mmCIF file of C-alpha atoms and ligand atoms in Angstrom:
data_model
loop_
_atom_site.group_PDB
_atom_site.id
_atom_site.type_symbol
_atom_site.label_atom_id
_atom_site.label_comp_id
_atom_site.label_asym_id
_atom_site.label_seq_id
_atom_site.Cartn_x
_atom_site.Cartn_y
_atom_site.Cartn_z
ATOM 1 C CA UNK A 523 67.543 22.506 98.706
ATOM 2 C CA UNK A 524 64.170 20.914 97.642
ATOM 3 C CA UNK A 525 64.244 18.919 94.164
ATOM 4 C CA UNK A 526 61.390 17.661 92.192
ATOM 5 C CA UNK A 527 60.780 15.641 89.055
ATOM 6 C CA UNK A 528 57.720 16.464 86.912
ATOM 7 C CA UNK A 529 56.935 14.065 84.191
ATOM 8 C CA UNK A 530 54.940 15.890 81.751
ATOM 9 C CA UNK A 531 56.392 19.237 81.969
ATOM 10 C CA UNK A 532 56.489 20.480 78.239
ATOM 11 C CA UNK A 533 53.253 22.097 78.371
ATOM 12 C CA UNK A 534 50.123 23.057 80.436
ATOM 13 C CA UNK A 535 49.828 22.261 84.283
ATOM 14 C CA UNK A 536 53.311 20.477 84.391
ATOM 15 C CA UNK A 537 55.083 23.294 82.872
ATOM 16 C CA UNK A 538 53.138 25.886 84.803
ATOM 17 C CA UNK A 539 53.719 23.798 88.159
ATOM 18 C CA UNK A 540 57.734 23.768 87.256
ATOM 19 C CA UNK A 541 57.772 27.751 86.927
ATOM 20 C CA UNK A 542 55.752 28.077 90.168
ATOM 21 C CA UNK A 543 58.129 25.718 92.283
ATOM 22 C CA UNK A 544 61.206 27.252 90.814
ATOM 23 C CA UNK A 545 59.621 30.656 92.055
ATOM 24 C CA UNK A 546 59.306 28.848 95.475
ATOM 25 C CA UNK A 547 63.115 27.896 95.424
ATOM 26 C CA UNK A 548 62.976 24.323 94.179
ATOM 27 C CA UNK A 549 65.057 22.604 91.547
ATOM 28 C CA UNK A 550 63.070 20.602 89.155
ATOM 29 C CA UNK A 551 63.799 17.905 86.771
ATOM 30 C CA UNK A 552 61.349 18.233 84.003
ATOM 31 C CA UNK A 553 60.522 15.613 81.095
ATOM 32 C CA UNK A 554 58.526 15.078 77.881
ATOM 33 C CA UNK A 555 59.317 14.196 74.353
ATOM 34 C CA UNK A 556 59.333 18.078 73.026
ATOM 35 C CA UNK A 557 62.815 18.667 74.363
ATOM 36 C CA UNK A 558 63.157 22.106 72.911
ATOM 37 C CA UNK A 559 60.328 23.035 75.115
ATOM 38 C CA UNK A 560 62.253 21.418 78.285
ATOM 39 C CA UNK A 561 65.487 23.495 76.879
ATOM 40 C CA UNK A 562 63.393 26.762 76.481
ATOM 41 C CA UNK A 563 62.198 26.497 80.428
ATOM 42 C CA UNK A 564 65.817 25.553 81.466
ATOM 43 C CA UNK A 565 67.129 29.010 79.342
ATOM 44 C CA UNK A 566 64.302 31.035 81.683
ATOM 45 C CA UNK A 567 65.433 29.444 84.857
ATOM 46 C CA UNK A 568 69.269 28.634 84.557
ATOM 47 C CA UNK A 569 70.559 26.342 87.229
ATOM 48 C CA UNK A 570 67.002 25.517 88.383
ATOM 49 C CA UNK A 571 65.404 23.272 85.674
ATOM 50 C CA UNK A 572 67.091 20.095 84.658
ATOM 51 C CA UNK A 573 65.438 18.777 81.004
ATOM 52 C CA UNK A 574 65.267 15.203 80.085
ATOM 53 C CA UNK A 575 63.604 13.674 77.073
ATOM 54 C CA UNK A 576 61.238 10.867 77.861
ATOM 55 C CA UNK A 577 58.583 9.161 76.101
ATOM 56 C CA UNK A 578 56.335 7.448 78.925
ATOM 57 C CA UNK A 579 55.225 4.974 76.520
ATOM 58 C CA UNK A 580 58.814 3.454 76.130
ATOM 59 C CA UNK A 581 58.367 1.912 79.443
ATOM 60 C CA UNK A 582 61.593 0.291 80.227
ATOM 61 C CA UNK A 583 63.417 3.176 79.004
ATOM 62 C CA UNK A 584 61.246 5.927 80.847
ATOM 63 C CA UNK A 585 61.723 4.115 84.168
ATOM 64 C CA UNK A 586 65.510 4.073 83.683
ATOM 65 C CA UNK A 587 65.217 7.666 82.523
ATOM 66 C CA UNK A 588 63.551 8.597 85.948
ATOM 67 C CA UNK A 589 66.216 6.856 88.230
ATOM 68 C CA UNK A 590 68.994 8.456 86.003
ATOM 69 C CA UNK A 591 67.269 11.928 86.837
ATOM 70 C CA UNK A 592 66.902 11.090 90.306
ATOM 71 C CA UNK A 593 70.462 10.520 90.328
ATOM 72 C CA UNK A 594 71.454 13.756 88.284
ATOM 73 C CA UNK A 595 69.550 15.946 90.695
ATOM 74 C CA UNK A 596 71.375 14.131 93.630
ATOM 75 C CA UNK A 597 67.974 13.030 95.119
ATOM 76 C CA UNK A 598 64.152 13.773 95.209
ATOM 77 C CA UNK A 599 61.627 14.977 97.363
ATOM 78 C CA UNK A 600 58.697 15.043 95.168
ATOM 79 C CA UNK A 601 57.889 13.158 91.714
ATOM 80 C CA UNK A 602 54.549 14.848 89.752
ATOM 81 C CA UNK A 603 53.106 12.807 87.380
ATOM 82 C CA UNK A 604 51.427 14.969 84.912
ATOM 83 C CA UNK A 605 51.672 13.185 81.612
ATOM 84 C CA UNK A 606 48.513 12.472 80.026
ATOM 85 C CA UNK A 607 46.501 12.488 76.462
ATOM 86 C CA UNK A 608 42.859 12.427 76.107
ATOM 87 C CA UNK A 609 41.607 11.351 72.549
ATOM 88 C CA UNK A 610 37.785 12.206 71.448
ATOM 89 C CA UNK A 611 36.568 8.788 70.071
ATOM 90 C CA UNK A 612 33.113 9.097 69.088
ATOM 91 C CA UNK A 613 33.561 6.487 66.314
ATOM 92 C CA UNK A 614 34.998 4.324 69.228
ATOM 93 C CA UNK A 615 38.089 3.060 67.355
ATOM 94 C CA UNK A 616 40.259 0.853 69.537
ATOM 95 C CA UNK A 617 43.222 2.637 68.151
ATOM 96 C CA UNK A 618 42.809 5.963 70.316
ATOM 97 C CA UNK A 619 41.565 3.814 73.572
ATOM 98 C CA UNK A 620 44.694 1.784 73.366
ATOM 99 C CA UNK A 621 46.865 5.009 72.999
ATOM 100 C CA UNK A 622 45.520 6.698 75.848
ATOM 101 C CA UNK A 623 45.688 3.169 78.077
ATOM 102 C CA UNK A 624 49.532 3.143 77.000
ATOM 103 C CA UNK A 625 50.055 6.930 78.378
ATOM 104 C CA UNK A 626 47.809 7.140 81.175
ATOM 105 C CA UNK A 627 47.745 3.801 82.491
ATOM 106 C CA UNK A 628 50.416 1.429 81.547
ATOM 107 C CA UNK A 629 53.137 4.091 81.337
ATOM 108 C CA UNK A 630 51.537 6.145 84.440
ATOM 109 C CA UNK A 631 51.894 2.702 86.701
ATOM 110 C CA UNK A 632 55.600 1.848 85.437
ATOM 111 C CA UNK A 633 56.654 5.708 86.719
ATOM 112 C CA UNK A 634 54.152 5.618 89.704
ATOM 113 C CA UNK A 635 55.641 2.220 90.974
ATOM 114 C CA UNK A 636 59.246 3.146 90.301
ATOM 115 C CA UNK A 637 58.530 6.768 92.009
ATOM 116 C CA UNK A 638 57.151 4.750 95.082
ATOM 117 C CA UNK A 639 60.010 2.178 95.532
ATOM 118 C CA UNK A 640 62.501 5.090 95.275
ATOM 119 C CA UNK A 641 60.655 6.779 98.107
ATOM 120 C CA UNK A 642 60.146 4.002 100.329
ATOM 121 C CA UNK A 643 63.951 3.237 100.087
ATOM 122 C CA UNK A 644 64.898 6.901 100.716
ATOM 123 C CA UNK A 645 62.568 6.658 103.782
ATOM 124 C CA UNK A 646 60.510 9.795 102.497
ATOM 125 C CA UNK A 647 59.218 11.558 99.658
ATOM 126 C CA UNK A 648 56.078 12.683 97.852
ATOM 127 C CA UNK A 649 54.558 11.400 94.972
ATOM 128 C CA UNK A 650 51.785 13.712 92.953
ATOM 129 C CA UNK A 651 49.222 12.076 90.584
ATOM 130 C CA UNK A 652 47.267 14.570 88.150
ATOM 131 C CA UNK A 653 44.224 12.454 87.527
ATOM 132 C CA UNK A 654 40.992 14.475 86.677
ATOM 133 C CA UNK A 655 37.512 15.334 87.732
ATOM 134 C CA UNK A 656 36.804 13.057 84.911
ATOM 135 C CA UNK A 657 37.634 10.165 87.486
ATOM 136 C CA UNK A 658 34.080 10.088 88.955
ATOM 137 C CA UNK A 659 32.258 9.424 85.563
ATOM 138 C CA UNK A 660 32.541 7.653 82.536
ATOM 139 C CA UNK A 661 31.913 9.352 79.502
ATOM 140 C CA UNK A 662 31.158 8.532 75.683
ATOM 141 C CA UNK A 663 33.328 11.318 73.905
ATOM 142 C CA UNK A 664 36.483 9.668 75.236
ATOM 143 C CA UNK A 665 35.911 6.345 77.038
ATOM 144 C CA UNK A 666 39.542 5.533 77.817
ATOM 145 C CA UNK A 667 40.425 8.969 78.970
ATOM 146 C CA UNK A 668 37.566 9.053 82.006
ATOM 147 C CA UNK A 669 38.294 5.367 82.658
ATOM 148 C CA UNK A 670 42.076 5.719 82.914
ATOM 149 C CA UNK A 671 41.714 8.785 85.137
ATOM 150 C CA UNK A 672 39.301 6.628 87.451
ATOM 151 C CA UNK A 673 42.300 4.147 87.454
ATOM 152 C CA UNK A 674 44.878 6.760 88.233
ATOM 153 C CA UNK A 675 42.536 8.060 91.378
ATOM 154 C CA UNK A 676 41.961 4.590 92.741
ATOM 155 C CA UNK A 677 45.737 3.765 92.201
ATOM 156 C CA UNK A 678 46.634 6.925 94.522
ATOM 157 C CA UNK A 679 44.576 5.533 96.923
ATOM 158 C CA UNK A 680 46.137 2.112 96.675
ATOM 159 C CA UNK A 681 49.459 3.586 97.109
ATOM 160 C CA UNK A 682 48.244 5.539 99.882
ATOM 161 C CA UNK A 683 47.616 2.169 101.930
ATOM 162 C CA UNK A 684 50.629 0.384 100.517
ATOM 163 C CA UNK A 685 52.918 3.367 102.003
ATOM 164 C CA UNK A 686 50.674 3.216 105.261
ATOM 165 C CA UNK A 687 51.788 -0.132 105.978
ATOM 166 C CA UNK A 688 55.587 0.261 104.504
ATOM 167 C CA UNK A 689 56.769 3.651 104.433
ATOM 168 C CA UNK A 690 54.851 6.089 106.631
ATOM 169 C CA UNK A 691 56.827 9.097 105.576
ATOM 170 C CA UNK A 692 55.793 8.886 101.817
ATOM 171 C CA UNK A 693 52.994 11.123 100.916
ATOM 172 C CA UNK A 694 50.565 10.632 97.916
ATOM 173 C CA UNK A 695 48.333 13.202 96.796
ATOM 174 C CA UNK A 696 45.729 12.944 93.949
ATOM 175 C CA UNK A 697 45.022 15.978 91.916
ATOM 176 C CA UNK A 698 41.792 16.328 90.222
ATOM 177 C CA UNK A 699 41.403 19.469 87.975
ATOM 178 C CA UNK A 700 38.320 20.566 86.211
ATOM 179 C CA UNK A 701 38.602 22.011 82.570
ATOM 180 C CA UNK A 702 41.752 24.080 82.622
ATOM 181 C CA UNK A 703 43.140 26.091 79.450
ATOM 182 C CA UNK A 704 45.691 23.785 78.111
ATOM 183 C CA UNK A 705 46.672 21.932 74.953
ATOM 184 C CA UNK A 706 44.493 18.606 76.071
ATOM 185 C CA UNK A 707 41.069 20.252 76.130
ATOM 186 C CA UNK A 708 39.344 19.921 72.640
ATOM 187 C CA UNK A 709 36.206 21.387 71.797
ATOM 188 C CA UNK A 710 33.970 23.951 73.605
ATOM 189 C CA UNK A 711 33.897 23.422 77.319
ATOM 190 C CA UNK A 712 32.661 25.274 80.371
ATOM 191 C CA UNK A 713 34.335 26.776 83.300
ATOM 192 C CA UNK A 714 37.660 26.882 81.721
ATOM 193 C CA UNK A 715 40.230 27.887 84.361
ATOM 194 C CA UNK A 716 43.333 29.604 83.587
ATOM 195 C CA UNK A 717 46.485 27.567 83.867
ATOM 196 C CA UNK A 718 48.239 29.964 86.147
ATOM 197 C CA UNK A 719 45.041 30.070 88.721
ATOM 198 C CA UNK A 720 44.461 26.329 88.605
ATOM 199 C CA UNK A 721 48.007 25.475 89.168
ATOM 200 C CA UNK A 722 48.381 28.082 92.031
ATOM 201 C CA UNK A 723 45.545 25.971 93.870
ATOM 202 C CA UNK A 724 47.002 22.658 93.001
ATOM 203 C CA UNK A 725 50.585 24.050 94.256
ATOM 204 C CA UNK A 726 48.920 25.073 97.503
ATOM 205 C CA UNK A 727 46.924 21.891 97.886
ATOM 206 C CA UNK A 728 50.155 19.871 97.205
ATOM 207 C CA UNK A 729 52.241 21.760 99.820
ATOM 208 C CA UNK A 730 49.557 21.205 102.345
ATOM 209 C CA UNK A 731 50.087 17.496 101.998
ATOM 210 C CA UNK A 732 46.463 17.033 101.029
ATOM 211 C CA UNK A 733 45.295 13.433 99.768
ATOM 212 C CA UNK A 734 42.907 14.730 97.266
ATOM 213 C CA UNK A 735 43.144 18.365 95.764
ATOM 214 C CA UNK A 736 40.117 18.991 93.431
ATOM 215 C CA UNK A 737 40.526 22.426 91.782
ATOM 216 C CA UNK A 738 39.499 25.139 91.169
ATOM 217 C CA UNK A 739 36.520 25.585 93.897
ATOM 218 C CA UNK A 740 33.815 25.643 91.630
ATOM 219 C CA UNK A 741 34.803 22.196 90.440
ATOM 220 C CA UNK A 742 34.722 20.767 94.112
ATOM 221 C CA UNK A 743 30.792 21.689 93.789
ATOM 222 C CA UNK A 744 30.797 20.016 90.597
ATOM 223 C CA UNK A 745 32.542 16.938 91.720
ATOM 224 C CA UNK A 746 29.920 16.479 94.314
ATOM 225 C CA UNK A 747 27.156 16.570 92.097
ATOM 226 C CA UNK A 748 28.762 14.240 89.313
ATOM 227 C CA UNK A 749 28.888 11.552 91.925
ATOM 228 C CA UNK A 750 25.284 12.256 92.907
ATOM 229 C CA UNK A 751 24.023 12.376 89.443
ATOM 230 C CA UNK A 752 21.598 9.456 88.580
ATOM 231 C CA UNK A 753 23.168 7.930 85.258
ATOM 232 C CA UNK A 754 19.855 8.672 83.218
ATOM 233 C CA UNK A 755 20.544 12.371 83.766
ATOM 234 C CA UNK A 756 24.418 11.910 83.401
ATOM 235 C CA UNK A 757 23.532 10.324 79.819
ATOM 236 C CA UNK A 758 21.840 13.712 78.939
ATOM 237 C CA UNK A 759 24.598 16.112 79.731
HETATM 238 N N1 LIG B 1842 43.559 20.590 80.993
HETATM 239 C C1 LIG B 1842 42.377 19.986 81.824
HETATM 240 O O1 LIG B 1842 41.341 20.549 81.769
HETATM 241 C C2 LIG B 1842 43.039 18.955 82.536
HETATM 242 C C3 LIG B 1842 41.787 18.338 83.245
HETATM 243 C C4 LIG B 1842 42.117 17.297 84.285
HETATM 244 C C5 LIG B 1842 43.237 16.691 84.183
HETATM 245 N N2 LIG B 1842 44.080 17.005 83.409
HETATM 246 C C6 LIG B 1842 45.300 16.360 83.297
HETATM 247 O O2 LIG B 1842 46.537 17.112 83.542
HETATM 248 C C7 LIG B 1842 47.835 16.341 83.102
HETATM 249 C C8 LIG B 1842 48.501 17.474 82.174
HETATM 250 O O3 LIG B 1842 47.620 17.679 81.130
HETATM 251 P P1 LIG B 1842 47.720 19.139 80.513
HETATM 252 O O4 LIG B 1842 46.324 19.992 80.764
HETATM 253 O O5 LIG B 1842 48.708 20.238 81.153
HETATM 254 O O6 LIG B 1842 47.828 19.183 79.070
HETATM 255 P P2 LIG B 1842 49.092 19.350 78.264
HETATM 256 O O7 LIG B 1842 49.640 20.593 77.942
HETATM 257 O O8 LIG B 1842 48.851 18.741 77.207
HETATM 258 O O9 LIG B 1842 50.183 18.336 78.809
HETATM 259 C C9 LIG B 1842 50.273 16.757 78.519
HETATM 260 C C10 LIG B 1842 51.692 16.681 79.200
HETATM 261 O O10 LIG B 1842 51.968 15.246 78.766
HETATM 262 C C11 LIG B 1842 52.878 15.122 78.059
HETATM 263 N N3 LIG B 1842 52.849 13.574 77.391
HETATM 264 C C12 LIG B 1842 51.801 13.247 76.639
HETATM 265 N N4 LIG B 1842 52.087 11.864 76.157
HETATM 266 C C13 LIG B 1842 53.459 11.825 76.610
HETATM 267 C C14 LIG B 1842 54.416 10.709 76.243
HETATM 268 N N5 LIG B 1842 54.166 9.898 75.406
HETATM 269 N N6 LIG B 1842 55.325 10.618 77.004
HETATM 270 C C15 LIG B 1842 55.780 11.744 77.800
HETATM 271 N N7 LIG B 1842 55.069 12.673 78.052
HETATM 272 C C16 LIG B 1842 53.760 13.039 77.110
HETATM 273 C C17 LIG B 1842 53.320 16.056 77.137
HETATM 274 O O11 LIG B 1842 54.527 16.009 76.751
HETATM 275 P P3 LIG B 1842 55.062 15.970 75.232
HETATM 276 O O12 LIG B 1842 53.859 15.833 74.244
HETATM 277 O O13 LIG B 1842 55.915 16.872 74.862
HETATM 278 O O14 LIG B 1842 55.709 14.406 75.462
HETATM 279 C C18 LIG B 1842 52.833 17.206 78.132
HETATM 280 O O15 LIG B 1842 53.778 17.849 78.749
HETATM 281 C C19 LIG B 1842 46.852 15.455 82.163
HETATM 282 O O16 LIG B 1842 47.157 14.030 82.755
HETATM 283 C C20 LIG B 1842 45.575 15.739 82.159
HETATM 284 O O17 LIG B 1842 45.075 14.242 81.951
HETATM 285 C C21 LIG B 1842 43.890 18.125 82.668
#
Protein backbone atom coordinates (compact mmCIF):
# COMPACT_ATOMS: atom_id res chain seq x y z
CA UNK A 1 0.00 0.00 0.00
CA UNK A 2 1.39 3.41 -1.03
CA UNK A 3 0.97 6.26 1.47
CA UNK A 4 1.26 9.99 0.86
CA UNK A 5 0.69 13.24 2.71
CA UNK A 6 -0.53 16.38 0.96
CA UNK A 7 0.03 19.66 2.80
CA UNK A 8 -2.67 22.05 1.57
CA UNK A 9 -5.37 19.66 0.36
CA UNK A 10 -8.52 21.55 1.41
CA UNK A 11 -8.99 22.95 -2.10
CA UNK A 12 -7.52 23.34 -5.57
CA UNK A 13 -4.57 21.30 -6.81
CA UNK A 14 -3.91 19.58 -3.45
CA UNK A 15 -7.53 18.42 -3.10
CA UNK A 16 -7.73 17.20 -6.71
CA UNK A 17 -4.37 15.43 -6.42
CA UNK A 18 -5.65 13.61 -3.30
CA UNK A 19 -8.66 12.37 -5.32
CA UNK A 20 -6.49 11.20 -8.23
CA UNK A 21 -4.03 9.46 -5.90
CA UNK A 22 -6.85 7.64 -4.10
CA UNK A 23 -8.21 6.54 -7.49
CA UNK A 24 -4.73 5.07 -8.14
CA UNK A 25 -4.89 3.08 -4.89
CA UNK A 26 -2.96 5.39 -2.56
CA UNK A 27 -3.89 6.20 1.02
CA UNK A 28 -3.52 9.94 1.55
CA UNK A 29 -3.09 12.06 4.69
CA UNK A 30 -4.51 15.51 3.95
CA UNK A 31 -3.93 18.78 5.78
CA UNK A 32 -5.00 22.43 5.80
CA UNK A 33 -6.80 24.83 8.12
CA UNK A 34 -10.36 24.08 6.88
CA UNK A 35 -10.91 20.76 8.68
CA UNK A 36 -14.52 20.46 7.46
CA UNK A 37 -13.29 20.25 3.85
CA UNK A 38 -10.78 17.54 4.77
CA UNK A 39 -13.52 15.60 6.55
CA UNK A 40 -15.77 15.90 3.49
CA UNK A 41 -12.94 14.40 1.41
CA UNK A 42 -12.62 11.57 3.93
CA UNK A 43 -16.39 10.94 3.82
CA UNK A 44 -16.19 10.64 0.02
CA UNK A 45 -13.28 8.14 0.25
CA UNK A 46 -13.69 6.19 3.51
CA UNK A 47 -10.55 4.41 4.69
CA UNK A 48 -8.37 6.08 2.02
CA UNK A 49 -8.15 9.65 3.37
CA UNK A 50 -6.72 10.62 6.77
CA UNK A 51 -7.50 14.26 7.66
CA UNK A 52 -5.43 16.44 10.01
CA UNK A 53 -5.89 20.17 10.64
CA UNK A 54 -2.67 22.13 10.13
CA UNK A 55 -1.69 25.80 9.89
CA UNK A 56 1.75 25.91 8.27
CA UNK A 57 2.46 29.30 9.88
CA UNK A 58 2.33 27.65 13.31
CA UNK A 59 5.80 26.40 12.43
CA UNK A 60 6.77 23.99 15.24
CA UNK A 61 3.22 22.67 15.68
CA UNK A 62 2.96 22.03 11.92
CA UNK A 63 6.30 20.16 11.91
CA UNK A 64 5.14 17.98 14.80
CA UNK A 65 1.82 17.51 12.99
CA UNK A 66 3.67 16.14 9.95
CA UNK A 67 5.61 13.66 12.11
CA UNK A 68 2.38 12.58 13.87
CA UNK A 69 0.60 12.06 10.56
CA UNK A 70 3.48 9.95 9.19
CA UNK A 71 3.18 7.79 12.33
CA UNK A 72 -0.61 7.57 12.01
CA UNK A 73 -0.27 6.35 8.40
CA UNK A 74 2.38 3.84 9.47
CA UNK A 75 4.98 5.40 7.15
CA UNK A 76 4.96 7.65 4.12
CA UNK A 77 6.26 7.25 0.55
CA UNK A 78 5.51 10.76 -0.71
CA UNK A 79 4.98 14.22 0.77
CA UNK A 80 3.47 16.97 -1.40
CA UNK A 81 3.87 20.59 -0.33
CA UNK A 82 0.94 22.35 -2.01
CA UNK A 83 -0.04 24.95 0.61
CA UNK A 84 0.42 28.47 -0.67
CA UNK A 85 -1.01 31.97 -0.79
CA UNK A 86 -0.68 34.79 -3.30
CA UNK A 87 -1.85 38.27 -2.31
CA UNK A 88 -2.25 41.15 -4.76
CA UNK A 89 -0.29 44.04 -3.31
CA UNK A 90 -0.14 46.99 -5.68
CA UNK A 91 0.22 49.56 -2.83
CA UNK A 92 3.23 47.53 -1.67
CA UNK A 93 2.17 47.27 1.98
CA UNK A 94 4.58 45.14 3.98
CA UNK A 95 1.84 43.01 5.65
CA UNK A 96 0.81 40.89 2.63
CA UNK A 97 4.45 40.41 1.68
CA UNK A 98 5.35 39.07 5.13
CA UNK A 99 2.22 36.88 5.26
CA UNK A 100 3.26 35.35 1.93
CA UNK A 101 6.77 34.71 3.25
CA UNK A 102 5.33 33.04 6.39
CA UNK A 103 3.34 30.51 4.33
CA UNK A 104 5.38 30.07 1.13
CA UNK A 105 8.89 30.41 2.55
CA UNK A 106 9.13 29.89 6.34
CA UNK A 107 6.29 27.37 6.76
CA UNK A 108 7.38 25.66 3.55
CA UNK A 109 11.00 25.36 4.75
CA UNK A 110 10.01 23.88 8.13
CA UNK A 111 8.02 21.15 6.38
CA UNK A 112 10.46 20.56 3.49
CA UNK A 113 13.37 20.00 5.86
CA UNK A 114 11.32 17.73 8.14
CA UNK A 115 10.12 15.72 5.12
CA UNK A 116 13.63 15.30 3.72
CA UNK A 117 15.09 14.27 7.08
CA UNK A 118 12.33 11.68 7.42
CA UNK A 119 12.95 10.24 3.93
CA UNK A 120 16.74 10.22 4.42
CA UNK A 121 16.31 8.29 7.66
CA UNK A 122 13.82 5.89 6.02
CA UNK A 123 16.26 5.41 3.09
CA UNK A 124 13.72 6.37 0.39
CA UNK A 125 10.86 8.72 -0.39
CA UNK A 126 9.61 11.39 -2.77
CA UNK A 127 9.15 15.06 -1.91
CA UNK A 128 6.94 17.05 -4.29
CA UNK A 129 7.00 20.83 -4.19
CA UNK A 130 4.29 22.83 -5.98
CA UNK A 131 6.15 26.02 -6.93
CA UNK A 132 4.92 27.90 -10.01
CA UNK A 133 5.72 29.26 -13.44
CA UNK A 134 5.89 32.52 -11.44
CA UNK A 135 9.27 31.27 -10.19
CA UNK A 136 10.83 32.42 -13.49
CA UNK A 137 10.28 36.21 -13.16
CA UNK A 138 9.58 38.94 -10.63
CA UNK A 139 6.15 40.60 -10.77
CA UNK A 140 4.76 43.94 -9.54
CA UNK A 141 1.26 42.70 -8.62
CA UNK A 142 2.44 40.35 -5.88
CA UNK A 143 6.23 40.69 -5.55
CA UNK A 144 6.56 38.32 -2.58
CA UNK A 145 4.57 35.59 -4.38
CA UNK A 146 6.92 35.35 -7.37
CA UNK A 147 9.97 35.67 -5.12
CA UNK A 148 8.67 32.93 -2.81
CA UNK A 149 8.10 30.63 -5.79
CA UNK A 150 11.65 31.29 -7.05
CA UNK A 151 12.82 30.38 -3.54
CA UNK A 152 10.86 27.11 -3.64
CA UNK A 153 12.20 26.20 -7.09
CA UNK A 154 15.83 26.86 -6.09
CA UNK A 155 15.20 25.09 -2.77
CA UNK A 156 14.01 21.99 -4.64
CA UNK A 157 17.23 22.02 -6.65
CA UNK A 158 19.26 22.37 -3.45
CA UNK A 159 17.41 19.47 -1.84
CA UNK A 160 18.12 17.28 -4.88
CA UNK A 161 21.83 18.02 -4.47
CA UNK A 162 21.58 17.38 -0.70
CA UNK A 163 19.93 14.01 -1.41
CA UNK A 164 22.37 13.04 -4.20
CA UNK A 165 25.17 13.03 -1.63
CA UNK A 166 23.37 11.65 1.41
CA UNK A 167 20.25 9.75 0.36
CA UNK A 168 20.27 8.90 -3.37
CA UNK A 169 16.98 6.97 -3.11
CA UNK A 170 15.15 10.18 -2.13
CA UNK A 171 13.52 12.04 -5.06
CA UNK A 172 12.51 15.70 -5.24
CA UNK A 173 10.07 16.95 -7.88
CA UNK A 174 9.41 20.63 -8.49
CA UNK A 175 5.99 21.20 -10.09
CA UNK A 176 5.54 24.53 -11.90
CA UNK A 177 1.94 25.10 -12.97
CA UNK A 178 0.75 27.95 -15.16
CA UNK A 179 -2.67 29.43 -14.30
CA UNK A 180 -5.00 26.77 -12.89
CA UNK A 181 -8.66 27.45 -12.06
CA UNK A 182 -8.49 27.47 -8.23
CA UNK A 183 -9.24 29.88 -5.36
CA UNK A 184 -5.73 31.36 -5.40
CA UNK A 185 -6.23 32.99 -8.83
CA UNK A 186 -7.39 36.60 -8.55
CA UNK A 187 -8.66 38.84 -11.34
CA UNK A 188 -8.64 38.12 -15.07
CA UNK A 189 -5.94 35.77 -16.29
CA UNK A 190 -5.25 34.01 -19.59
CA UNK A 191 -4.82 30.30 -20.41
CA UNK A 192 -6.63 29.26 -17.22
CA UNK A 193 -6.48 25.45 -17.05
CA UNK A 194 -9.19 23.30 -15.44
CA UNK A 195 -7.88 21.90 -12.16
CA UNK A 196 -8.61 18.25 -13.06
CA UNK A 197 -6.70 18.49 -16.37
CA UNK A 198 -3.69 20.29 -14.86
CA UNK A 199 -3.60 17.88 -11.91
CA UNK A 200 -3.71 14.83 -14.22
CA UNK A 201 -0.60 16.15 -15.97
CA UNK A 202 1.01 16.94 -12.60
CA UNK A 203 0.32 13.42 -11.30
CA UNK A 204 1.70 11.85 -14.50
CA UNK A 205 4.92 13.89 -14.15
CA UNK A 206 5.26 13.01 -10.46
CA UNK A 207 4.77 9.27 -11.15
CA UNK A 208 7.43 9.48 -13.87
CA UNK A 209 9.81 10.77 -11.14
CA UNK A 210 10.69 13.90 -13.11
CA UNK A 211 12.80 16.61 -11.40
CA UNK A 212 10.72 19.43 -12.88
CA UNK A 213 7.15 19.26 -14.14
CA UNK A 214 5.73 22.32 -15.93
CA UNK A 215 2.01 22.12 -16.75
CA UNK A 216 0.24 22.44 -19.03
CA UNK A 217 2.02 22.00 -22.39
CA UNK A 218 1.39 25.58 -23.58
CA UNK A 219 2.79 26.84 -20.27
CA UNK A 220 5.99 24.96 -20.98
CA UNK A 221 6.46 27.13 -24.05
CA UNK A 222 5.53 30.22 -22.04
CA UNK A 223 8.08 29.33 -19.34
CA UNK A 224 10.76 29.29 -22.00
CA UNK A 225 9.65 32.68 -23.38
CA UNK A 226 9.44 34.17 -19.88
CA UNK A 227 13.06 33.28 -19.27
CA UNK A 228 14.17 34.80 -22.59
CA UNK A 229 12.20 38.06 -22.46
CA UNK A 230 14.38 41.14 -21.78
CA UNK A 231 13.33 42.98 -18.60
CA UNK A 232 12.14 46.08 -20.51
CA UNK A 233 9.63 43.95 -22.46
CA UNK A 234 8.65 41.99 -19.33
CA UNK A 235 7.66 45.30 -17.66
CA UNK A 236 5.11 45.96 -20.44
CA UNK A 237 3.12 42.76 -19.81
N1 LIG B 1 -3.80 27.95 -9.26
C1 LIG B 1 -2.76 28.42 -9.91
O1 LIG B 1 -2.89 29.11 -10.95
C2 LIG B 1 -1.37 28.09 -9.44
C3 LIG B 1 -0.31 28.30 -10.35
C4 LIG B 1 0.98 28.01 -9.94
C5 LIG B 1 1.21 27.51 -8.68
N2 LIG B 1 0.16 27.31 -7.82
C6 LIG B 1 0.49 26.81 -6.49
O2 LIG B 1 -0.26 25.65 -6.23
C7 LIG B 1 -0.39 25.49 -4.82
C8 LIG B 1 -1.84 25.15 -4.51
O3 LIG B 1 -2.65 26.27 -4.80
P1 LIG B 1 -4.07 26.14 -5.48
O4 LIG B 1 -3.98 26.70 -6.84
O5 LIG B 1 -4.56 24.75 -5.31
O6 LIG B 1 -4.93 27.18 -4.61
P2 LIG B 1 -5.90 26.98 -3.37
O7 LIG B 1 -7.11 26.24 -3.80
O8 LIG B 1 -6.08 28.34 -2.79
O9 LIG B 1 -5.09 26.04 -2.36
C9 LIG B 1 -4.18 26.55 -1.43
C10 LIG B 1 -4.02 25.54 -0.31
O10 LIG B 1 -3.05 26.08 0.59
C11 LIG B 1 -3.55 25.93 1.91
N3 LIG B 1 -3.02 26.97 2.81
C12 LIG B 1 -2.96 28.30 2.61
N4 LIG B 1 -2.50 28.91 3.72
C13 LIG B 1 -2.26 27.93 4.63
C14 LIG B 1 -1.79 27.91 5.98
N5 LIG B 1 -1.47 29.03 6.64
N6 LIG B 1 -1.69 26.71 6.59
C15 LIG B 1 -2.03 25.57 5.95
N7 LIG B 1 -2.48 25.51 4.70
C16 LIG B 1 -2.60 26.69 4.05
C17 LIG B 1 -5.06 26.07 1.75
O11 LIG B 1 -5.71 25.47 2.88
P3 LIG B 1 -6.49 26.28 4.03
O12 LIG B 1 -6.86 27.62 3.49
O13 LIG B 1 -7.67 25.42 4.33
O14 LIG B 1 -5.53 26.33 5.15
C18 LIG B 1 -5.29 25.29 0.48
O15 LIG B 1 -5.45 23.93 0.75
C19 LIG B 1 0.08 26.80 -4.18
O16 LIG B 1 1.37 26.64 -3.64
C20 LIG B 1 0.11 27.76 -5.36
O17 LIG B 1 1.08 28.79 -5.18
C21 LIG B 1 -1.11 27.58 -8.18
